[in-house]
PDB file of C-alpha atoms in Angstrom:
ATOM      1  CA  MET A   1     -18.437 -53.757 -91.013  1.00  0.00           C
ATOM      2  CA  ILE A   2     -14.958 -52.636 -90.119  1.00  0.00           C
ATOM      3  CA  THR A   3     -16.261 -49.376 -88.566  1.00  0.00           C
ATOM      4  CA  THR A   4     -18.658 -51.456 -86.462  1.00  0.00           C
ATOM      5  CA  ILE A   5     -15.814 -53.589 -85.158  1.00  0.00           C
ATOM      6  CA  LEU A   6     -13.657 -50.474 -84.530  1.00  0.00           C
ATOM      7  CA  THR A   7     -16.543 -48.869 -82.594  1.00  0.00           C
ATOM      8  CA  PHE A   8     -16.951 -52.034 -80.487  1.00  0.00           C
ATOM      9  CA  THR A   9     -13.154 -52.155 -79.757  1.00  0.00           C
ATOM     10  CA  ARG A  10     -13.186 -48.521 -78.640  1.00  0.00           C
ATOM     11  CA  GLN A  11     -16.056 -49.136 -76.219  1.00  0.00           C
ATOM     12  CA  SER A  12     -14.689 -52.406 -74.890  1.00  0.00           C
ATOM     13  CA  SER A  13     -12.873 -52.191 -71.594  1.00  0.00           C
ATOM     14  CA  GLY A  14     -10.733 -55.376 -71.678  1.00  0.00           C
ATOM     15  CA  LEU A  15      -8.258 -57.085 -73.942  1.00  0.00           C
ATOM     16  CA  GLY A  16     -10.423 -60.195 -73.916  1.00  0.00           C
ATOM     17  CA  ASP A  17     -13.310 -58.342 -75.675  1.00  0.00           C
ATOM     18  CA  LEU A  18     -10.892 -57.056 -78.268  1.00  0.00           C
ATOM     19  CA  ILE A  19      -9.571 -60.620 -78.929  1.00  0.00           C
ATOM     20  CA  GLY A  20     -13.136 -61.918 -79.150  1.00  0.00           C
ATOM     21  CA  TYR A  21     -14.201 -59.322 -81.681  1.00  0.00           C
ATOM     22  CA  LEU A  22     -11.043 -59.933 -83.666  1.00  0.00           C
ATOM     23  CA  ILE A  23     -11.684 -63.696 -83.853  1.00  0.00           C
ATOM     24  CA  VAL A  24     -15.301 -63.077 -84.922  1.00  0.00           C
ATOM     25  CA  PHE A  25     -14.037 -60.655 -87.615  1.00  0.00           C
ATOM     26  CA  ILE A  26     -11.502 -63.174 -88.877  1.00  0.00           C
ATOM     27  CA  VAL A  27     -14.045 -66.025 -89.007  1.00  0.00           C
ATOM     28  CA  VAL A  28     -16.579 -63.896 -90.835  1.00  0.00           C
ATOM     29  CA  SER A  29     -13.979 -62.642 -93.237  1.00  0.00           C
ATOM     30  CA  LEU A  30     -12.856 -66.201 -93.934  1.00  0.00           C
ATOM     31  CA  ILE A  31     -16.451 -67.382 -94.642  1.00  0.00           C
ATOM     32  CA  ILE A  32     -16.994 -64.407 -97.009  1.00  0.00           C
ATOM     33  CA  PHE A  33     -13.696 -65.178 -98.736  1.00  0.00           C
ATOM     34  CA  LEU A  34     -14.571 -68.905 -99.299  1.00  0.00           C
ATOM     35  CA  ILE A  35     -18.078 -68.014-100.650  1.00  0.00           C
ATOM     36  CA  MET A  36     -16.658 -65.412-103.004  1.00  0.00           C
ATOM     37  CA  ARG A  37     -13.927 -67.838-104.093  1.00  0.00           C
ATOM     38  CA  GLU A  38     -16.526 -70.319-105.154  1.00  0.00           C
ATOM     39  CA  VAL A  39     -18.428 -67.655-106.976  1.00  0.00           C
ATOM     40  CA  VAL A  40     -15.361 -66.475-108.850  1.00  0.00           C
ATOM     41  CA  THR A  41     -14.200 -70.019-109.744  1.00  0.00           C
ATOM     42  CA  TRP A  42     -17.721 -70.932-110.947  1.00  0.00           C
ATOM     43  CA  TYR A  43     -17.840 -67.794-113.117  1.00  0.00           C
ATOM     44  CA  TRP A  44     -14.487 -68.521-114.773  1.00  0.00           C
ATOM     45  CA  LYS A  45     -15.289 -72.168-114.982  1.00  0.00           C
ATOM     46  CA  ILE A  46     -11.968 -72.993-113.187  1.00  0.00           C
ATOM     47  CA  ASN A  47     -13.489 -76.004-111.385  1.00  0.00           C
ATOM     48  CA  ARG A  48     -14.650 -77.462-114.682  1.00  0.00           C
ATOM     49  CA  MET A  49     -11.279 -76.831-116.322  1.00  0.00           C
ATOM     50  CA  ILE A  50      -9.558 -78.627-113.485  1.00  0.00           C
ATOM     51  CA  GLY A  51     -11.852 -81.607-113.899  1.00  0.00           C
ATOM     52  CA  LEU A  52     -11.232 -81.723-117.619  1.00  0.00           C
ATOM     53  CA  GLN A  53      -7.460 -81.552-117.020  1.00  0.00           C
ATOM     54  CA  GLU A  54      -7.664 -84.470-114.594  1.00  0.00           C
ATOM     55  CA  LYS A  55      -9.487 -86.550-117.266  1.00  0.00           C
ATOM     56  CA  GLN A  56      -6.804 -85.610-119.819  1.00  0.00           C
ATOM     57  CA  ILE A  57      -4.135 -86.799-117.449  1.00  0.00           C
ATOM     58  CA  LYS A  58      -5.885 -90.153-116.950  1.00  0.00           C
ATOM     59  CA  ASN A  59      -6.297 -90.534-120.699  1.00  0.00           C
ATOM     60  CA  GLN A  60      -2.615 -89.769-121.304  1.00  0.00           C
ATOM     61  CA  GLU A  61      -1.590 -92.286-118.656  1.00  0.00           C
ATOM     62  CA  GLU A  62      -3.767 -94.940-120.310  1.00  0.00           C
ATOM     63  CA  GLN A  63      -2.314 -94.082-123.783  1.00  0.00           C
ATOM     64  CA  LEU A  64       1.218 -94.405-122.347  1.00  0.00           C
ATOM     65  CA  LYS A  65       0.501 -97.847-120.948  1.00  0.00           C
ATOM     66  CA  LEU A  66      -0.887 -98.929-124.325  1.00  0.00           C
ATOM     67  CA  MET A  67       2.076 -97.477-126.214  1.00  0.00           C
ATOM     68  CA  ILE A  68       4.451 -99.317-123.905  1.00  0.00           C
ATOM     69  CA  LEU A  69       2.573-102.593-124.494  1.00  0.00           C
ATOM     70  CA  GLN A  70       2.639-101.970-128.265  1.00  0.00           C
ATOM     71  CA  ALA A  71       6.339-101.283-128.239  1.00  0.00           C
ATOM     72  CA  ASN A  72       7.026-104.506-126.315  1.00  0.00           C
ATOM     73  CA  LEU A  73       4.919-106.467-128.831  1.00  0.00           C
ATOM     74  CA  LEU A  74       6.845-104.983-131.655  1.00  0.00           C
ATOM     75  CA  LYS A  75      10.160-105.798-130.060  1.00  0.00           C
ATOM     76  CA  GLU A  76       9.013-109.403-129.592  1.00  0.00           C
ATOM     77  CA  GLN A  77       7.793-109.563-133.203  1.00  0.00           C
ATOM     78  CA  ASN A  78      11.056-108.169-134.526  1.00  0.00           C
ATOM     79  CA  ALA A  79      13.002-110.630-132.456  1.00  0.00           C
ATOM     80  CA  MET A  80      10.915-113.552-133.830  1.00  0.00           C
ATOM     81  CA  LEU A  81      11.391-112.317-137.417  1.00  0.00           C
ATOM     82  CA  ARG A  82      15.171-112.051-136.903  1.00  0.00           C
ATOM     83  CA  GLN A  83      15.285-115.615-135.493  1.00  0.00           C
ATOM     84  CA  GLY A  84      13.248-116.794-138.491  1.00  0.00           C
ATOM     85  CA  SER A  85      15.540-115.172-141.044  1.00  0.00           C
ATOM     86  CA  LYS A  86      18.642-116.640-139.309  1.00  0.00           C
ATOM     87  CA  ASN A  87      17.217-120.173-139.412  1.00  0.00           C
ATOM     88  CA  GLU A  88      16.659-120.012-143.235  1.00  0.00           C
TER      89      GLU A  88
END
C-alpha cells in the first residue's frame, strides 16, 4: 500500500495531488487502526472488563451509601441509649 502511494506521488506533478494522496492514506490508516483496535480489544476482552469494572464501581458506591446510613443510625441509637442511661 505504501509503495502504491509512493509511486503515485512520484508521478504526480503538483503539490495538491501529493496532499490529496496523503489525506487518503491517513484516512485509510485511521480506519484500519480503529478496526484492528476493536479486534484486539475484543480478543483480550478489554471492553468486557471495563464494563465489569464500571458495575463494581456502582456497587461500591451503593455500599458506601448504605454504610453511611448504617453509621448514622448507630450514632442515633448510641445517643438514645446514653440519654436513657442518664435518666435512670
